mmCIF file of C-alpha atoms and ligand atoms in Angstrom:
data_model
loop_
_atom_site.group_PDB
_atom_site.id
_atom_site.type_symbol
_atom_site.label_atom_id
_atom_site.label_comp_id
_atom_site.label_asym_id
_atom_site.label_seq_id
_atom_site.Cartn_x
_atom_site.Cartn_y
_atom_site.Cartn_z
ATOM 1 C CA UNK A 1 -3.813 22.534 -10.451
ATOM 2 C CA UNK A 2 -5.194 19.751 -8.277
ATOM 3 C CA UNK A 3 -8.970 19.597 -8.499
ATOM 4 C CA UNK A 4 -10.447 19.218 -5.007
ATOM 5 C CA UNK A 5 -12.574 16.214 -4.075
ATOM 6 C CA UNK A 6 -15.280 16.256 -1.422
ATOM 7 C CA UNK A 7 -16.256 12.690 -0.582
ATOM 8 C CA UNK A 8 -18.904 11.535 1.880
ATOM 9 C CA UNK A 9 -18.301 8.242 3.655
ATOM 10 C CA UNK A 10 -21.679 7.031 4.849
ATOM 11 C CA UNK A 11 -20.231 4.056 6.735
ATOM 12 C CA UNK A 12 -23.018 1.665 7.839
ATOM 13 C CA UNK A 13 -25.838 4.172 7.503
ATOM 14 C CA UNK A 14 -28.821 4.542 5.142
ATOM 15 C CA UNK A 15 -31.025 1.839 3.700
ATOM 16 C CA UNK A 16 -31.800 1.933 -0.018
ATOM 17 C CA UNK A 17 -34.889 4.166 0.236
ATOM 18 C CA UNK A 18 -33.149 6.723 2.456
ATOM 19 C CA UNK A 19 -30.101 6.704 0.215
ATOM 20 C CA UNK A 20 -32.110 7.388 -2.941
ATOM 21 C CA UNK A 21 -34.088 10.137 -1.235
ATOM 22 C CA UNK A 22 -30.846 11.707 -0.044
ATOM 23 C CA UNK A 23 -29.411 11.789 -3.563
ATOM 24 C CA UNK A 24 -32.582 13.316 -5.012
ATOM 25 C CA UNK A 25 -32.369 16.083 -2.399
ATOM 26 C CA UNK A 26 -28.601 16.546 -2.788
ATOM 27 C CA UNK A 27 -28.532 16.820 -6.591
ATOM 28 C CA UNK A 28 -29.873 20.382 -6.907
ATOM 29 C CA UNK A 29 -27.799 21.536 -3.914
ATOM 30 C CA UNK A 30 -24.483 20.574 -5.501
ATOM 31 C CA UNK A 31 -25.385 21.005 -9.176
ATOM 32 C CA UNK A 32 -23.396 24.259 -9.435
ATOM 33 C CA UNK A 33 -20.315 22.878 -7.681
ATOM 34 C CA UNK A 34 -17.853 22.971 -10.560
ATOM 35 C CA UNK A 35 -14.874 23.753 -8.281
ATOM 36 C CA UNK A 36 -14.672 20.190 -6.963
ATOM 37 C CA UNK A 37 -15.565 16.568 -7.552
ATOM 38 C CA UNK A 38 -18.406 15.231 -5.420
ATOM 39 C CA UNK A 39 -18.373 11.593 -4.305
ATOM 40 C CA UNK A 40 -20.647 9.645 -1.971
ATOM 41 C CA UNK A 41 -19.839 6.219 -0.509
ATOM 42 C CA UNK A 42 -23.021 4.345 0.497
ATOM 43 C CA UNK A 43 -23.093 0.815 1.939
ATOM 44 C CA UNK A 44 -22.846 -2.011 -0.624
ATOM 45 C CA UNK A 45 -26.601 -2.673 -0.660
ATOM 46 C CA UNK A 46 -27.418 0.886 -1.789
ATOM 47 C CA UNK A 47 -24.656 1.303 -4.386
ATOM 48 C CA UNK A 48 -26.627 0.434 -7.476
ATOM 49 C CA UNK A 49 -29.694 2.434 -6.467
ATOM 50 C CA UNK A 50 -27.541 5.449 -5.591
ATOM 51 C CA UNK A 51 -25.661 5.219 -8.895
ATOM 52 C CA UNK A 52 -29.017 5.228 -10.725
ATOM 53 C CA UNK A 53 -30.325 8.120 -8.642
ATOM 54 C CA UNK A 54 -27.122 10.092 -9.343
ATOM 55 C CA UNK A 55 -26.994 9.323 -13.081
ATOM 56 C CA UNK A 56 -26.536 12.450 -15.189
ATOM 57 C CA UNK A 57 -25.472 14.543 -12.174
ATOM 58 C CA UNK A 58 -22.029 15.551 -10.894
ATOM 59 C CA UNK A 59 -22.291 13.064 -8.004
ATOM 60 C CA UNK A 60 -19.996 10.061 -8.288
ATOM 61 C CA UNK A 61 -20.302 6.853 -6.325
ATOM 62 C CA UNK A 62 -17.721 5.022 -4.221
ATOM 63 C CA UNK A 63 -17.785 1.710 -2.397
ATOM 64 C CA UNK A 64 -16.302 1.534 1.097
ATOM 65 C CA UNK A 65 -14.170 -1.563 0.516
ATOM 66 C CA UNK A 66 -13.251 -4.051 -2.204
ATOM 67 C CA UNK A 67 -11.979 -7.615 -2.445
ATOM 68 C CA UNK A 68 -8.577 -8.199 -4.054
ATOM 69 C CA UNK A 69 -9.760 -11.149 -6.140
ATOM 70 C CA UNK A 70 -12.135 -10.855 -9.097
ATOM 71 C CA UNK A 71 -14.294 -13.824 -8.078
ATOM 72 C CA UNK A 72 -14.092 -17.049 -6.148
ATOM 73 C CA UNK A 73 -14.839 -18.658 -2.801
ATOM 74 C CA UNK A 74 -14.603 -15.489 -0.683
ATOM 75 C CA UNK A 75 -17.752 -15.397 1.420
ATOM 76 C CA UNK A 76 -18.881 -11.883 2.201
ATOM 77 C CA UNK A 77 -16.536 -10.162 -0.246
ATOM 78 C CA UNK A 78 -17.424 -7.948 -3.208
ATOM 79 C CA UNK A 79 -14.996 -7.629 -6.108
ATOM 80 C CA UNK A 80 -13.892 -4.595 -8.096
ATOM 81 C CA UNK A 81 -15.642 -5.679 -11.333
ATOM 82 C CA UNK A 82 -18.844 -6.129 -9.298
ATOM 83 C CA UNK A 83 -18.503 -2.582 -7.963
ATOM 84 C CA UNK A 84 -18.053 -1.249 -11.500
ATOM 85 C CA UNK A 85 -21.153 -3.128 -12.595
ATOM 86 C CA UNK A 86 -23.111 -1.541 -9.737
ATOM 87 C CA UNK A 87 -22.115 1.907 -11.020
ATOM 88 C CA UNK A 88 -19.140 2.778 -8.790
ATOM 89 C CA UNK A 89 -16.335 4.966 -10.061
ATOM 90 C CA UNK A 90 -14.383 5.129 -6.792
ATOM 91 C CA UNK A 91 -13.590 2.909 -3.836
ATOM 92 C CA UNK A 92 -12.343 3.707 -0.329
ATOM 93 C CA UNK A 93 -9.511 1.389 0.710
ATOM 94 C CA UNK A 94 -7.801 0.938 4.085
ATOM 95 C CA UNK A 95 -10.133 3.089 6.167
ATOM 96 C CA UNK A 96 -8.963 3.056 9.793
ATOM 97 C CA UNK A 97 -12.187 1.336 10.860
ATOM 98 C CA UNK A 98 -11.334 -1.526 8.518
ATOM 99 C CA UNK A 99 -7.756 -1.562 9.736
ATOM 100 C CA UNK A 100 -8.816 -1.559 13.397
ATOM 101 C CA UNK A 101 -12.006 -3.611 13.392
ATOM 102 C CA UNK A 102 -11.240 -6.011 10.558
ATOM 103 C CA UNK A 103 -7.477 -6.360 10.892
ATOM 104 C CA UNK A 104 -6.749 -4.830 7.488
ATOM 105 C CA UNK A 105 -2.983 -4.816 6.941
ATOM 106 C CA UNK A 106 -0.854 -2.688 4.622
ATOM 107 C CA UNK A 107 -0.304 -5.783 2.494
ATOM 108 C CA UNK A 108 -4.059 -6.249 2.055
ATOM 109 C CA UNK A 109 -4.489 -2.572 1.299
ATOM 110 C CA UNK A 110 -1.886 -2.995 -1.426
ATOM 111 C CA UNK A 111 -3.672 -5.983 -2.981
ATOM 112 C CA UNK A 112 -7.024 -4.193 -2.895
ATOM 113 C CA UNK A 113 -5.484 -1.079 -4.384
ATOM 114 C CA UNK A 114 -4.074 -3.047 -7.312
ATOM 115 C CA UNK A 115 -7.421 -4.797 -7.860
ATOM 116 C CA UNK A 116 -9.232 -1.456 -7.899
ATOM 117 C CA UNK A 117 -6.774 0.050 -10.388
ATOM 118 C CA UNK A 118 -7.015 -2.986 -12.629
ATOM 119 C CA UNK A 119 -10.807 -2.644 -12.744
ATOM 120 C CA UNK A 120 -10.569 1.066 -13.585
ATOM 121 C CA UNK A 121 -11.853 2.334 -10.237
ATOM 122 C CA UNK A 122 -10.354 5.414 -8.592
ATOM 123 C CA UNK A 123 -9.036 4.318 -5.198
ATOM 124 C CA UNK A 124 -9.263 6.644 -2.186
ATOM 125 C CA UNK A 125 -6.636 5.144 0.093
ATOM 126 C CA UNK A 126 -6.722 6.092 3.782
ATOM 127 C CA UNK A 127 -3.678 6.472 5.990
ATOM 128 C CA UNK A 128 -3.224 8.016 9.422
ATOM 129 C CA UNK A 129 -1.864 7.556 12.914
ATOM 130 C CA UNK A 130 -3.653 6.798 16.189
ATOM 131 C CA UNK A 131 -3.560 9.124 19.178
ATOM 132 C CA UNK A 132 -1.005 6.922 20.985
ATOM 133 C CA UNK A 133 1.213 6.970 17.896
ATOM 134 C CA UNK A 134 0.971 10.750 17.589
ATOM 135 C CA UNK A 135 1.716 11.263 21.260
ATOM 136 C CA UNK A 136 4.729 8.968 20.961
ATOM 137 C CA UNK A 137 5.962 11.155 18.088
ATOM 138 C CA UNK A 138 5.564 8.297 15.633
ATOM 139 C CA UNK A 139 3.309 9.985 13.046
ATOM 140 C CA UNK A 140 5.928 10.047 10.286
ATOM 141 C CA UNK A 141 7.061 6.516 11.028
ATOM 142 C CA UNK A 142 3.464 5.227 10.762
ATOM 143 C CA UNK A 143 2.745 7.163 7.556
ATOM 144 C CA UNK A 144 6.006 5.868 6.079
ATOM 145 C CA UNK A 145 5.078 2.286 6.970
ATOM 146 C CA UNK A 146 1.542 2.619 5.600
ATOM 147 C CA UNK A 147 2.883 4.208 2.433
ATOM 148 C CA UNK A 148 5.690 1.706 1.801
ATOM 149 C CA UNK A 149 3.423 -1.289 2.418
ATOM 150 C CA UNK A 150 0.097 -0.050 1.107
ATOM 151 C CA UNK A 151 1.463 1.554 -2.055
ATOM 152 C CA UNK A 152 4.185 -0.993 -2.812
ATOM 153 C CA UNK A 153 5.128 -1.818 -6.410
ATOM 154 C CA UNK A 154 3.006 0.839 -8.106
ATOM 155 C CA UNK A 155 4.067 2.847 -11.138
ATOM 156 C CA UNK A 156 3.937 6.605 -11.608
ATOM 157 C CA UNK A 157 0.968 6.105 -13.911
ATOM 158 C CA UNK A 158 -0.844 4.135 -11.172
ATOM 159 C CA UNK A 159 -0.239 7.065 -8.826
ATOM 160 C CA UNK A 160 -1.836 9.464 -11.289
ATOM 161 C CA UNK A 161 -5.115 7.599 -10.695
ATOM 162 C CA UNK A 162 -4.957 7.393 -6.903
ATOM 163 C CA UNK A 163 -6.402 9.711 -4.262
ATOM 164 C CA UNK A 164 -4.944 9.589 -0.737
ATOM 165 C CA UNK A 165 -6.927 10.484 2.380
ATOM 166 C CA UNK A 166 -4.952 11.484 5.453
ATOM 167 C CA UNK A 167 -7.209 10.618 8.366
ATOM 168 C CA UNK A 168 -5.636 10.876 11.806
ATOM 169 C CA UNK A 169 -7.523 8.189 13.737
ATOM 170 C CA UNK A 170 -7.840 10.449 16.795
ATOM 171 C CA UNK A 171 -9.889 12.929 14.747
ATOM 172 C CA UNK A 172 -12.413 10.464 13.298
ATOM 173 C CA UNK A 173 -15.885 10.712 14.777
ATOM 174 C CA UNK A 174 -14.462 12.405 17.866
ATOM 175 C CA UNK A 175 -15.301 16.003 17.032
ATOM 176 C CA UNK A 176 -11.588 16.644 17.411
ATOM 177 C CA UNK A 177 -10.360 17.958 14.049
ATOM 178 C CA UNK A 178 -6.682 18.226 13.326
ATOM 179 C CA UNK A 179 -5.911 21.919 12.980
ATOM 180 C CA UNK A 180 -5.369 22.896 9.352
ATOM 181 C CA UNK A 181 -1.647 23.282 10.166
ATOM 182 C CA UNK A 182 -1.347 19.810 11.722
ATOM 183 C CA UNK A 183 -3.145 18.273 8.757
ATOM 184 C CA UNK A 184 -1.012 20.207 6.286
ATOM 185 C CA UNK A 185 2.196 19.013 7.983
ATOM 186 C CA UNK A 186 1.221 15.384 7.438
ATOM 187 C CA UNK A 187 0.108 16.111 3.881
ATOM 188 C CA UNK A 188 3.492 17.720 3.206
ATOM 189 C CA UNK A 189 5.248 14.717 4.670
ATOM 190 C CA UNK A 190 3.229 12.308 2.489
ATOM 191 C CA UNK A 191 3.970 14.415 -0.580
ATOM 192 C CA UNK A 192 7.679 14.401 0.267
ATOM 193 C CA UNK A 193 7.610 10.602 0.551
ATOM 194 C CA UNK A 194 5.990 10.340 -2.874
ATOM 195 C CA UNK A 195 8.462 12.818 -4.358
ATOM 196 C CA UNK A 196 11.366 10.825 -2.976
ATOM 197 C CA UNK A 197 10.103 7.351 -3.881
ATOM 198 C CA UNK A 198 8.090 7.924 -7.054
ATOM 199 C CA UNK A 199 8.923 11.333 -8.457
ATOM 200 C CA UNK A 200 8.404 15.036 -8.016
ATOM 201 C CA UNK A 201 5.739 15.584 -10.650
ATOM 202 C CA UNK A 202 3.656 12.659 -9.356
ATOM 203 C CA UNK A 203 3.913 14.154 -5.857
ATOM 204 C CA UNK A 204 2.806 17.549 -7.103
ATOM 205 C CA UNK A 205 -0.206 16.115 -8.897
ATOM 206 C CA UNK A 206 -1.574 13.588 -6.436
ATOM 207 C CA UNK A 207 -4.595 14.689 -4.451
ATOM 208 C CA UNK A 208 -4.421 14.282 -0.689
ATOM 209 C CA UNK A 209 -7.718 14.715 1.146
ATOM 210 C CA UNK A 210 -8.078 15.360 4.854
ATOM 211 C CA UNK A 211 -10.562 13.346 6.929
ATOM 212 C CA UNK A 212 -11.582 13.500 10.576
ATOM 213 C CA UNK A 213 -14.505 15.542 11.959
ATOM 214 C CA UNK A 214 -14.783 17.761 8.877
ATOM 215 C CA UNK A 215 -17.825 20.025 9.284
ATOM 216 C CA UNK A 216 -19.320 23.044 7.501
ATOM 217 C CA UNK A 217 -17.612 25.333 10.030
ATOM 218 C CA UNK A 218 -14.072 24.009 9.593
ATOM 219 C CA UNK A 219 -13.945 23.170 5.875
ATOM 220 C CA UNK A 220 -12.867 26.651 4.806
ATOM 221 C CA UNK A 221 -9.891 26.707 7.158
ATOM 222 C CA UNK A 222 -8.821 23.284 5.955
ATOM 223 C CA UNK A 223 -9.241 24.142 2.271
ATOM 224 C CA UNK A 224 -7.263 27.358 2.759
ATOM 225 C CA UNK A 225 -4.199 25.141 3.176
ATOM 226 C CA UNK A 226 -2.412 24.765 -0.130
ATOM 227 C CA UNK A 227 -1.611 21.146 0.800
ATOM 228 C CA UNK A 228 -5.199 20.022 1.392
ATOM 229 C CA UNK A 229 -6.978 18.902 -1.761
ATOM 230 C CA UNK A 230 -10.385 18.085 -0.350
ATOM 231 C CA UNK A 231 -12.076 16.133 2.390
ATOM 232 C CA UNK A 232 -13.320 12.675 3.258
ATOM 233 C CA UNK A 233 -16.342 13.399 5.418
ATOM 234 C CA UNK A 234 -18.043 10.900 7.730
ATOM 235 C CA UNK A 235 -20.744 12.096 10.125
ATOM 236 C CA UNK A 236 -21.389 15.423 8.401
ATOM 237 C CA UNK A 237 -21.966 13.682 5.046
ATOM 238 C CA UNK A 238 -25.135 11.998 6.316
ATOM 239 C CA UNK A 239 -27.216 15.163 6.315
ATOM 240 C CA UNK A 240 -27.993 16.863 3.039
ATOM 241 C CA UNK A 241 -27.537 20.379 4.400
ATOM 242 C CA UNK A 242 -24.205 19.808 6.114
ATOM 243 C CA UNK A 243 -22.756 17.810 3.215
ATOM 244 C CA UNK A 244 -23.863 20.346 0.607
ATOM 245 C CA UNK A 245 -22.478 23.167 2.776
ATOM 246 C CA UNK A 246 -19.121 21.380 2.835
ATOM 247 C CA UNK A 247 -19.220 20.819 -0.938
ATOM 248 C CA UNK A 248 -20.074 24.490 -1.460
ATOM 249 C CA UNK A 249 -17.280 25.739 0.834
ATOM 250 C CA UNK A 250 -15.826 28.497 -1.387
HETATM 251 P P1 LIG B 301 -15.880 11.776 10.584
HETATM 252 O O1 LIG B 301 -15.363 10.484 9.773
HETATM 253 O O2 LIG B 301 -16.001 12.897 9.596
HETATM 254 O O3 LIG B 301 -17.204 11.352 11.173
HETATM 255 O O4 LIG B 301 -14.855 12.067 11.631
HETATM 256 C C1 LIG B 301 -14.392 10.587 8.769
HETATM 257 C C2 LIG B 301 -14.088 9.224 8.194
HETATM 258 O O5 LIG B 301 -14.113 8.238 8.948
HETATM 259 O O6 LIG B 301 -13.811 9.087 6.985
#
């Protein structure tokens, strides 16, 4: 049984005060949610305050990026041990906005992923094709490339600690959700890649979340797919009512 994960990616929204207020309001709304893991990913500046505000609840905290080195002359970067110290348990790696805006490559994703694992963080690694790639029938090719590069040289035991998020770039922030069937096809393909390259039992156990315009009114259809193990939610995770409705989908 793969335990679902509902994760909210706040992107560059919410100052510390707003973030803490949000958690205080969210706590009672998701307190009964034993069917899934609940994760929120605030901006770096709010991580520690959110971790404190969520202490003792079922809300876990993720960062939105991580450096691959532990420390050093890397202006602007934040390392995995620093994220742990701030109270993070998870970290999002390779989000399409980082790939597109910040030139994140599969090789960098791989280094960050290893750094996160070494520090004991649970990585949520994003993959997904753009609209042009989908229309050119290149979805599998892109997922294969992102998988081979981003997840290179990892062991089966590493995989048991990783969460994957399939986020078709054309569905992010556009209001255009992949249909549950389209999402499930890509999830199946990713699982088949893992089965082939790493092993069948690893493939059966790894959780693959869907991301891209997930909302309270489409979560049930997505979660009805056997292949979909949860959601990485952007816009709809910023409001307490919509995020808690998504968490409480069953
Ligand atoms: P969205 O974002 O839900 O606003 O489409 C998802 C994401 O970028 O993770």
